[in-house]
mmCIF file of C-alpha atoms in Angstrom:
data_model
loop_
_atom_site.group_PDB
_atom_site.id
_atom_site.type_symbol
_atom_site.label_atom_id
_atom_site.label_comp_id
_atom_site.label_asym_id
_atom_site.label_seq_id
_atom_site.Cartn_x
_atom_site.Cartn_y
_atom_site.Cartn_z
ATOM 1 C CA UNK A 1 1.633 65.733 2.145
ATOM 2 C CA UNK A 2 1.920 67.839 -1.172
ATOM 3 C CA UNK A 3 1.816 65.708 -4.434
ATOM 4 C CA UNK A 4 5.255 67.293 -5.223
ATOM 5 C CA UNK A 5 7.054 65.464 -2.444
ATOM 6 C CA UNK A 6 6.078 62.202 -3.622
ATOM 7 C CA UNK A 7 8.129 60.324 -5.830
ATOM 8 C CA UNK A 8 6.573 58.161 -8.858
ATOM 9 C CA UNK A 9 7.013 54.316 -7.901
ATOM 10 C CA UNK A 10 8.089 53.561 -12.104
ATOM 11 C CA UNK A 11 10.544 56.027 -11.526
ATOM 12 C CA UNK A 12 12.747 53.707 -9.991
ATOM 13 C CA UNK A 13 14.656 51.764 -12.600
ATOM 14 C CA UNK A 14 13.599 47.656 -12.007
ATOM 15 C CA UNK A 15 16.836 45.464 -10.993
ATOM 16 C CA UNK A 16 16.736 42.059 -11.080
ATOM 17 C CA UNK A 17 14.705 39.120 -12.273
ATOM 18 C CA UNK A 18 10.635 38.775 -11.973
ATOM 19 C CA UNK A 19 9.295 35.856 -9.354
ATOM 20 C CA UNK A 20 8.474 34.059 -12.890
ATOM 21 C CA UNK A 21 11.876 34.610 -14.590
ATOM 22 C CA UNK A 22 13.356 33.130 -11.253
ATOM 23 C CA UNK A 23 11.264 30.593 -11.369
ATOM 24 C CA UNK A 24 12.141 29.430 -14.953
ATOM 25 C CA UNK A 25 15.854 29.798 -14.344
ATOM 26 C CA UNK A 26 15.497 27.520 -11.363
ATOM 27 C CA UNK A 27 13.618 25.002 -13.281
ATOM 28 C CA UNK A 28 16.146 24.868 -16.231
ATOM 29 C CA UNK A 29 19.126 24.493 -13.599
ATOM 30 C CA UNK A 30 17.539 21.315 -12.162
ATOM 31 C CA UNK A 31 16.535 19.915 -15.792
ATOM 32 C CA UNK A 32 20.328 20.254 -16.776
ATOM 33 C CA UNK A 33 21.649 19.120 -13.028
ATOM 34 C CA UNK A 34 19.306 15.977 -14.486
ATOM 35 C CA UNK A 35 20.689 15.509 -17.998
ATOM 36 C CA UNK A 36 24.330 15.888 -16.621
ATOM 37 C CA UNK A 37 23.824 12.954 -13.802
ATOM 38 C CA UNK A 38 21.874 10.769 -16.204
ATOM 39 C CA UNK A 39 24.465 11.364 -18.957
ATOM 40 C CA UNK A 40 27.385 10.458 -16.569
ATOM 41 C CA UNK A 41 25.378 7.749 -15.384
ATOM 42 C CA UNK A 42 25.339 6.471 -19.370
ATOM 43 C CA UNK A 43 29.056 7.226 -20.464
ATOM 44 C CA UNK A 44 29.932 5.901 -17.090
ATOM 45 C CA UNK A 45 27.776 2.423 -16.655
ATOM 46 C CA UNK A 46 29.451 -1.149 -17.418
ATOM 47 C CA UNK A 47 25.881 -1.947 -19.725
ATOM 48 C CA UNK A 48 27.273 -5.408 -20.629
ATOM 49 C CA UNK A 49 27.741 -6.069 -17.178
ATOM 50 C CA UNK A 50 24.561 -4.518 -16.198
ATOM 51 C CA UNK A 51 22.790 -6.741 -18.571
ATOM 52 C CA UNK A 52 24.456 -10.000 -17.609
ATOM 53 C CA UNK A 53 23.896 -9.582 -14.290
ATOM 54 C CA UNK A 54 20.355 -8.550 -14.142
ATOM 55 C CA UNK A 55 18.746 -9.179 -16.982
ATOM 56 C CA UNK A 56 20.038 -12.296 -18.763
ATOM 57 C CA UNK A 57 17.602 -13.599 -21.547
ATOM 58 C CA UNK A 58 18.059 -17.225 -20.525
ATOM 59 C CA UNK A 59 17.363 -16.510 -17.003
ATOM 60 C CA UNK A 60 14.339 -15.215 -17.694
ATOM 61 C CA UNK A 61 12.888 -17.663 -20.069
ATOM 62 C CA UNK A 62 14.178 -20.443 -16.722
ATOM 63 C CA UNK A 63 11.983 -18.537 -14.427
ATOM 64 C CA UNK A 64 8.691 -18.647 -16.304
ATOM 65 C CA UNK A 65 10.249 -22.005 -16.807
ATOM 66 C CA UNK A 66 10.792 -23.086 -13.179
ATOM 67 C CA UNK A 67 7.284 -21.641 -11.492
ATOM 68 C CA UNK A 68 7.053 -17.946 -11.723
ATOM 69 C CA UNK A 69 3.750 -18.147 -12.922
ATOM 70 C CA UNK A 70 2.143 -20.167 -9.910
ATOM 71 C CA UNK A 71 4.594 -18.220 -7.778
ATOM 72 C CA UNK A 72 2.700 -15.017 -8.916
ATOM 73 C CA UNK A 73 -0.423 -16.835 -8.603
ATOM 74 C CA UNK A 74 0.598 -17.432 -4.519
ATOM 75 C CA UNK A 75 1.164 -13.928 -4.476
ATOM 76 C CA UNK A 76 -2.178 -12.949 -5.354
ATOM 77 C CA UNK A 77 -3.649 -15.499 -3.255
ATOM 78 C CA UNK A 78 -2.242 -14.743 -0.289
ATOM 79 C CA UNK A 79 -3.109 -11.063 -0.718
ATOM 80 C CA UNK A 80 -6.359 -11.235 -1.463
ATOM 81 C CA UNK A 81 -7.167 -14.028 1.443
ATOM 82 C CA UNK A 82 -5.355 -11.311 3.883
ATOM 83 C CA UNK A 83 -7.320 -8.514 2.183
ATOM 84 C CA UNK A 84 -10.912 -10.021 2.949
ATOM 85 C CA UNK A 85 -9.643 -10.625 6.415
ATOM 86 C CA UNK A 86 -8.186 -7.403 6.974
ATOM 87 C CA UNK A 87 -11.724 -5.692 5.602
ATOM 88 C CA UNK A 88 -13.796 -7.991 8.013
ATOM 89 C CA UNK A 89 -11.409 -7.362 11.056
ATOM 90 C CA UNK A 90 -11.230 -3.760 9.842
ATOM 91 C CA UNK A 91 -14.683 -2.996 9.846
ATOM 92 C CA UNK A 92 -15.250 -4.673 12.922
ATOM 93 C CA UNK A 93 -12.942 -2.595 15.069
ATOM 94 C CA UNK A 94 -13.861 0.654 13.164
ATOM 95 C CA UNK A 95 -17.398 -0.298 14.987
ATOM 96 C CA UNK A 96 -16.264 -1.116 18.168
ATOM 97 C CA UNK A 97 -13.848 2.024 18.262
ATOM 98 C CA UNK A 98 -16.973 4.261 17.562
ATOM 99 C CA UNK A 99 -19.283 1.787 19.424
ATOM 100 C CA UNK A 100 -20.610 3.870 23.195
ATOM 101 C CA UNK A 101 -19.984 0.775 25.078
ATOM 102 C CA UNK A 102 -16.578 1.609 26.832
ATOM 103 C CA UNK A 103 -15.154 -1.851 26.797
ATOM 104 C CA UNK A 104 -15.316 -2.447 23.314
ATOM 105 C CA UNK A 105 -13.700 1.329 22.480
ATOM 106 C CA UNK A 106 -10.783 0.412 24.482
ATOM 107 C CA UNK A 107 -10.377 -3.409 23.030
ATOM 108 C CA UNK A 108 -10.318 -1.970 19.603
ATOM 109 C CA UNK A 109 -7.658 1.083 20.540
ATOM 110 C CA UNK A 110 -5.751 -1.394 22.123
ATOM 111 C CA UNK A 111 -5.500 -4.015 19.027
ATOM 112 C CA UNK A 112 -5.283 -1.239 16.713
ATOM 113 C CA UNK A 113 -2.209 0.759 18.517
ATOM 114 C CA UNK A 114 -0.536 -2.167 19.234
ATOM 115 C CA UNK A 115 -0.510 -3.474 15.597
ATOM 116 C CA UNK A 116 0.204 -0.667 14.062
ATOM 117 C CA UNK A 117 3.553 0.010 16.169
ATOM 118 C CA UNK A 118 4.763 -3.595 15.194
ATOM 119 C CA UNK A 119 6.666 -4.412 11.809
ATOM 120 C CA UNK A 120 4.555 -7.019 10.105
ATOM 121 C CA UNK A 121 7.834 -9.095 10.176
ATOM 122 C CA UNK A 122 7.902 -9.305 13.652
ATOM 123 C CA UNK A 123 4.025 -10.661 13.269
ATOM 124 C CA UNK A 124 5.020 -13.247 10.860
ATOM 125 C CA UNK A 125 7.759 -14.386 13.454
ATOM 126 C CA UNK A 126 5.308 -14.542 16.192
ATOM 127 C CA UNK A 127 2.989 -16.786 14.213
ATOM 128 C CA UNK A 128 5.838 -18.882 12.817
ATOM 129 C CA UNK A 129 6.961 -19.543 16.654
ATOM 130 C CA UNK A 130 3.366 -20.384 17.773
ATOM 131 C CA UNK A 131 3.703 -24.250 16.982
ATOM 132 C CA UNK A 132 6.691 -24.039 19.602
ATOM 133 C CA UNK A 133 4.097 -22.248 22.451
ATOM 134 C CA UNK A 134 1.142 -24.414 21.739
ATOM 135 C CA UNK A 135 1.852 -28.239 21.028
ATOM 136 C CA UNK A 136 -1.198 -29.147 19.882
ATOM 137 C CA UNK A 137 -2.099 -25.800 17.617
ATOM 138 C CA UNK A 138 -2.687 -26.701 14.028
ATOM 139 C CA UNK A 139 -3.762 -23.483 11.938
ATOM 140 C CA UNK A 140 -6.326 -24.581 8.901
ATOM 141 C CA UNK A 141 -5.235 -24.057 5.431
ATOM 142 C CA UNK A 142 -1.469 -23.991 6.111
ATOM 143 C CA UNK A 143 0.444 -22.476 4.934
ATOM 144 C CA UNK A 144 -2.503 -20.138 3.689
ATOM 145 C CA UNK A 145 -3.925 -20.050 7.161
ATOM 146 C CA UNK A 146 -0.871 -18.733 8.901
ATOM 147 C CA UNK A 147 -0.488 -16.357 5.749
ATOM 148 C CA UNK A 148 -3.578 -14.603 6.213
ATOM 149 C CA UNK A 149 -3.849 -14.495 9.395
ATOM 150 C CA UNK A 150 -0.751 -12.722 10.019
ATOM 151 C CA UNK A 151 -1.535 -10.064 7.140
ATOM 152 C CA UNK A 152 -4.349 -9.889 7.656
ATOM 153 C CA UNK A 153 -4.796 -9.007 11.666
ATOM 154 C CA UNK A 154 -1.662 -6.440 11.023
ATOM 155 C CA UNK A 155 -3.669 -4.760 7.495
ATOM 156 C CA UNK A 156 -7.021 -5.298 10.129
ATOM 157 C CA UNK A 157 -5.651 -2.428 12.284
ATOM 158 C CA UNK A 158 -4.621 0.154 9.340
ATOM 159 C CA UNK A 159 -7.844 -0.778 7.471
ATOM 160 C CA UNK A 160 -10.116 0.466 10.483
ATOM 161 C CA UNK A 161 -8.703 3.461 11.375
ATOM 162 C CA UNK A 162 -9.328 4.393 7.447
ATOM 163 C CA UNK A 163 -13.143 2.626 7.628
ATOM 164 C CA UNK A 164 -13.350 4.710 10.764
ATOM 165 C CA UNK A 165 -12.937 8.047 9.052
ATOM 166 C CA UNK A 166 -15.589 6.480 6.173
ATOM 167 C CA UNK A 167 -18.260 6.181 8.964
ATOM 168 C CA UNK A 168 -17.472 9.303 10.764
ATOM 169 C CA UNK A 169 -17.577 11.523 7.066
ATOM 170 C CA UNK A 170 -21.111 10.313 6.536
ATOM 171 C CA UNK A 171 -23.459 12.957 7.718
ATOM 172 C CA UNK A 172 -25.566 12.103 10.794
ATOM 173 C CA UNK A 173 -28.351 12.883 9.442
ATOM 174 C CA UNK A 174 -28.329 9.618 7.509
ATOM 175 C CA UNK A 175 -28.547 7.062 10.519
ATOM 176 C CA UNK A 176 -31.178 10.125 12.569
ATOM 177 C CA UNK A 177 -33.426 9.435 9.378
ATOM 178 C CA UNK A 178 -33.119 5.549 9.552
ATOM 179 C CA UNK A 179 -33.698 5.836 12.902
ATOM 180 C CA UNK A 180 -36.845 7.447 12.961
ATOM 181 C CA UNK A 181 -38.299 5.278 10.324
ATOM 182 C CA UNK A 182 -38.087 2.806 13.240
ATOM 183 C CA UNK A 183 -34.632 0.821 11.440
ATOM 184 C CA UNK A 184 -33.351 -0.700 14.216
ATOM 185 C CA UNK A 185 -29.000 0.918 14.642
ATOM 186 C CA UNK A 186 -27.324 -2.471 13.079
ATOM 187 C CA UNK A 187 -29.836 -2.663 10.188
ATOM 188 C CA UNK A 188 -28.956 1.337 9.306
ATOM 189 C CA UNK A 189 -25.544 0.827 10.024
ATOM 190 C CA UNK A 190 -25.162 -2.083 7.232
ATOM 191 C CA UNK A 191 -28.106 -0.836 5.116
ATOM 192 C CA UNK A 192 -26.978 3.238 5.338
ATOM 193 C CA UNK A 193 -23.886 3.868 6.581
ATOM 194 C CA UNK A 194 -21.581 1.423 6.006
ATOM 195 C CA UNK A 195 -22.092 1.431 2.095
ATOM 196 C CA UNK A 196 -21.737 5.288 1.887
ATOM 197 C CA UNK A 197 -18.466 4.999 4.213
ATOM 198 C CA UNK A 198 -17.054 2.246 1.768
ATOM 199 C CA UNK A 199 -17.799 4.460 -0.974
ATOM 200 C CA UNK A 200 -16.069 7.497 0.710
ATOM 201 C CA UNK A 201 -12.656 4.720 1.550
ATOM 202 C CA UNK A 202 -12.359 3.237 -1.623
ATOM 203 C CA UNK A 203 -9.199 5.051 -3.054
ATOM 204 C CA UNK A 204 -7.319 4.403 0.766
ATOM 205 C CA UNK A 205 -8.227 0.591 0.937
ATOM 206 C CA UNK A 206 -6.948 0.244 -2.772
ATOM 207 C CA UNK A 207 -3.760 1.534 -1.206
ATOM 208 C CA UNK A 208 -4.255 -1.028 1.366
ATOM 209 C CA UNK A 209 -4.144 -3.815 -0.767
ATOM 210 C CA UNK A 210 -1.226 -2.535 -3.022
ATOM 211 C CA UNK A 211 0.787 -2.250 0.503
ATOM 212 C CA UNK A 212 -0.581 -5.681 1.130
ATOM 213 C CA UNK A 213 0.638 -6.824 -2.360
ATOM 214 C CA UNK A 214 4.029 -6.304 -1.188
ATOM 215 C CA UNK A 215 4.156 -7.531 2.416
ATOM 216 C CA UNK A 216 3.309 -10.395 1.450
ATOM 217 C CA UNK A 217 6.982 -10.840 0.096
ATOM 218 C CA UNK A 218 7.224 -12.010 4.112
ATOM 219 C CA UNK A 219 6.154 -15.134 3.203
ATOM 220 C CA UNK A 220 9.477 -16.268 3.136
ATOM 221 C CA UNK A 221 9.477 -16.025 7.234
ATOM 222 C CA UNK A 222 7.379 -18.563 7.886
ATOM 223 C CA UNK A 223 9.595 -21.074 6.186
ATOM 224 C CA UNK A 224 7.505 -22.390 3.322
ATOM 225 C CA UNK A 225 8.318 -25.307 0.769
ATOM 226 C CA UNK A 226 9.430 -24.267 -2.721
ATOM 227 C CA UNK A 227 6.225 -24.870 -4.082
ATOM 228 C CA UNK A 228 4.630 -22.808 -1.793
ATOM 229 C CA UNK A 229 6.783 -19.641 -2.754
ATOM 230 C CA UNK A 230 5.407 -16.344 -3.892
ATOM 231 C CA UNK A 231 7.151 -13.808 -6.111
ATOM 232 C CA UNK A 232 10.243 -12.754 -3.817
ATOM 233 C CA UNK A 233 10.586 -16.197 -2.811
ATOM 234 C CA UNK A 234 11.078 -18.039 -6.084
ATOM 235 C CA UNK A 235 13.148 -14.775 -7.412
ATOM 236 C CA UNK A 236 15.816 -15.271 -4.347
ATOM 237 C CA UNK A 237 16.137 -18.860 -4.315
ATOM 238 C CA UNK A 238 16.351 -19.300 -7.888
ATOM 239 C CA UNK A 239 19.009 -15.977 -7.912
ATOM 240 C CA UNK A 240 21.001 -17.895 -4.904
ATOM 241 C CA UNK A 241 20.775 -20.932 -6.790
ATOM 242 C CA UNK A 242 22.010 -19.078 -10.334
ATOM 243 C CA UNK A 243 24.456 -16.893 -8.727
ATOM 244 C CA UNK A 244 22.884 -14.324 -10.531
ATOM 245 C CA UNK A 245 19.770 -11.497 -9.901
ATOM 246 C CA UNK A 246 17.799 -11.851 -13.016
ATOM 247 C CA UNK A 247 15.440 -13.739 -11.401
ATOM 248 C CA UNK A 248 14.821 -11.822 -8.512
ATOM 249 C CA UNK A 249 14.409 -8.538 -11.094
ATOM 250 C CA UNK A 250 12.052 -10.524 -13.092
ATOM 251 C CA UNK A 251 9.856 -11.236 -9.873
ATOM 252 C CA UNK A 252 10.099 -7.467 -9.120
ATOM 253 C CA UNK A 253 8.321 -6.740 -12.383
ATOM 254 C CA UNK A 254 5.828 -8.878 -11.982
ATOM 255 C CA UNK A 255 4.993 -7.313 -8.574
ATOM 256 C CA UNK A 256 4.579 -4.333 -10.630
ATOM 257 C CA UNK A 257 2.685 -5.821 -13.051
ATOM 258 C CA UNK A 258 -0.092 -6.315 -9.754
ATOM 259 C CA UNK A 259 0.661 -2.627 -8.402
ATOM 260 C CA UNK A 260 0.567 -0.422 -11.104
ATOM 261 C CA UNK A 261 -2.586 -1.171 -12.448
ATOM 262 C CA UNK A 262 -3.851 -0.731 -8.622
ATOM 263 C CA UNK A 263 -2.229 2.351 -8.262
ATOM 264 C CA UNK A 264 -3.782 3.495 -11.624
ATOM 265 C CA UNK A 265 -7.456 2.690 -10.181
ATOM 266 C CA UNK A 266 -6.313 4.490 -6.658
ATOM 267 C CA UNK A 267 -5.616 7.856 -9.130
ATOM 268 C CA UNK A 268 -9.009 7.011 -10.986
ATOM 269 C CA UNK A 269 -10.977 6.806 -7.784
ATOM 270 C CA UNK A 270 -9.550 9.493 -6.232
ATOM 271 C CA UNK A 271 -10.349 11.850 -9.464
ATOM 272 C CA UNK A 272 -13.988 10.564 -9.130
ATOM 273 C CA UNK A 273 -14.171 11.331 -5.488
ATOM 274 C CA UNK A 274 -13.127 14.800 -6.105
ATOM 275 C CA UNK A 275 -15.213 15.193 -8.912
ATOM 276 C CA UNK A 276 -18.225 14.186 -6.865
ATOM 277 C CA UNK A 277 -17.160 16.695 -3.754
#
C-alpha cells in the first residue's frame, strides 16, 4: 500500500467530548442533582416540627436523667460478654472445620451453616422459649447468660469462617518448621499459627464486634426488666412512654458513639495490613 493512499489520522476534525471532559460533566450533573434535592429538602422541611419531635432539649436532659448511661453501659456489656464467646466458639470451630478428623469437619459445617442462615432474632426467640421446653433449666447470669449465649453462638459461626481464612493465609511452612523442631501440632497451633492468623483477622473481627454492637439491640426479645435495658430498649420505652422519639434518637447516637470509633480502628487496621503486604 503506497503512502499516498493513506489518509493522516489528525486529519479528521475531533467531534465530541474527551473520556475526561465526560467524566467531569457527569460529576458536576450529580453534584447539582445533590444541591437541588438537599435544597428542596431545606425550603421544604417543617424544622420546628422536626426539632420537637426528635430532638427536644428536655427530652434529652430526661434520658441521661432516667438511665441512659447504665443503659449504654448494658450495651457494652452484653457485647463484649457475646464477643469473648463468639471468639472462643469461633476459634474452636475454625479448628474443627480444618481439623482431618471427619466427624469434627462435619459438626463444625453443620453449626456454622445452620447459624448463619438464621436471623439472630429468631435465636433470641428460641432461647427466650427454652424455660417453656425444659422445666427445670436455669441459665447462670440471667439475663446476661441468655444474652451471651444467644449472640454469642450466632457471632461464633461468622467469627470462624473469618478465623478460618486467618489460619489458612498463614504459610505452611510455619507449622512444617514447628513441627520438625519436635513442637507437638496443638503447641504450634497456639504458639505459631493462631497468633499470626489473629493478626491477619483483626480488621474483620473488629467488624464483628461493631455488628455485634448493634444486635444486641435484640435484647428487648427476651423480655428484660427496665433496669436491665440496653440502648434501644430504654430509647423505645421511654419514647412510648413520652409520645415522642427524642429518646430513641438520643440512644441511636450513643450507639454511634460505640461504632464509629470501631469503625475508625477497622480503617486503621486495614491501612496497616496493607501497608505490611
Amino acid at each position: 500500500m503506497s503512502s499516498a493512499n493513506v489518509e493522516p489520522r489528525d486529519a479528521e476534525p475531533r467531534t465530541g467530548l474527551s473520556p475526561r471532559q465526560r467524566s467531569q460533566r457527569s460529576r458536576a450533573i450529580q453534584y447539582a442533582i445533590l444541591v437541588v434535592i438537599v435544597l428542596v429538602a431545606a425550603f421544604t422541611a417543617d424544622w420546628g416540627q422536626i426539632a420537637t419531635v426528635f430532638f427536644k432539649p428536655s427530652l434529652i436532659k430526661s434520658a441521661f436523667e432516667s438511665g441512659l448511661p447504665t443503659a449504654f453501659l448494658k450495651t457494652i456489656e452484653y457485647t463484649i460478654g457475646a464477643f469473648v464467646i463468639g471468639l472462643l466458639g469461633g476459634t474452636l470451630l475454625a479448628l474443627m472445620r480444618l481439623s482431618s478428623v471427619g466427624p469434627y469437619r462435619w459438626i463444625a459445617t453443620v453449626y456454622i451453616e445452620f447459624f448463619r442462615g438464621l436471623p439472630a432474632i429468631v435465636v433470641f426467640v428460641a432461647f427466650s422459649l427454652l424455660p417453656l421446653a425444659f422445666a427445670n433449666l436455669v441459665i447462670p447470669f440471667d439475663p446476661y447468660g441468655t444474652v451471651w449465649s444467644a449472640l454469642g453462638i450466632v457471632s461464633a459461626a461468622y467469627m470462624a469462617e473469618v478465623i478460618r481464612a486467618g489460619i489458612q493465609a498463614v504459610p505452611k511452612g510455619q507449622l512444617e518448621a514447628a513441627r520438625s523442631l519436635g513442637m507437638p501440632l496443638g503447641l504450634a497451633t497456639r504458639k505459631i499459627v493462631l497468633p499470626q492468623a489473629f493478626r491477619i483477622v483483626l480488621p474483620p473481627l473488629a467488624n464483628d464486634l461493631i455488628l455485634l454492637v448493634k444486635d444486641s439491640s435484640l435484647v428487648f426479645i427476651i423480655g428484660t426488666s427496665a433496669g436491665d435495658f440496653e440502648l434501644t430498649g430504654f430509647g423505645r420505652d421511654l419514647a412510648n412512654t413520652e409520645s415522642n422519639l427524642t429518646p430513641l434518637v438520643t440512644a441511636g447516637f450513643c450507639y454511634l458513639i460505640i461504632t464509629l470509633p470501631l469503625g475508625l480502628l477497622v480503617r486503621r487496621l486495614e491501612a496497616k495490613a496493607a501497608r505490611a503486604r
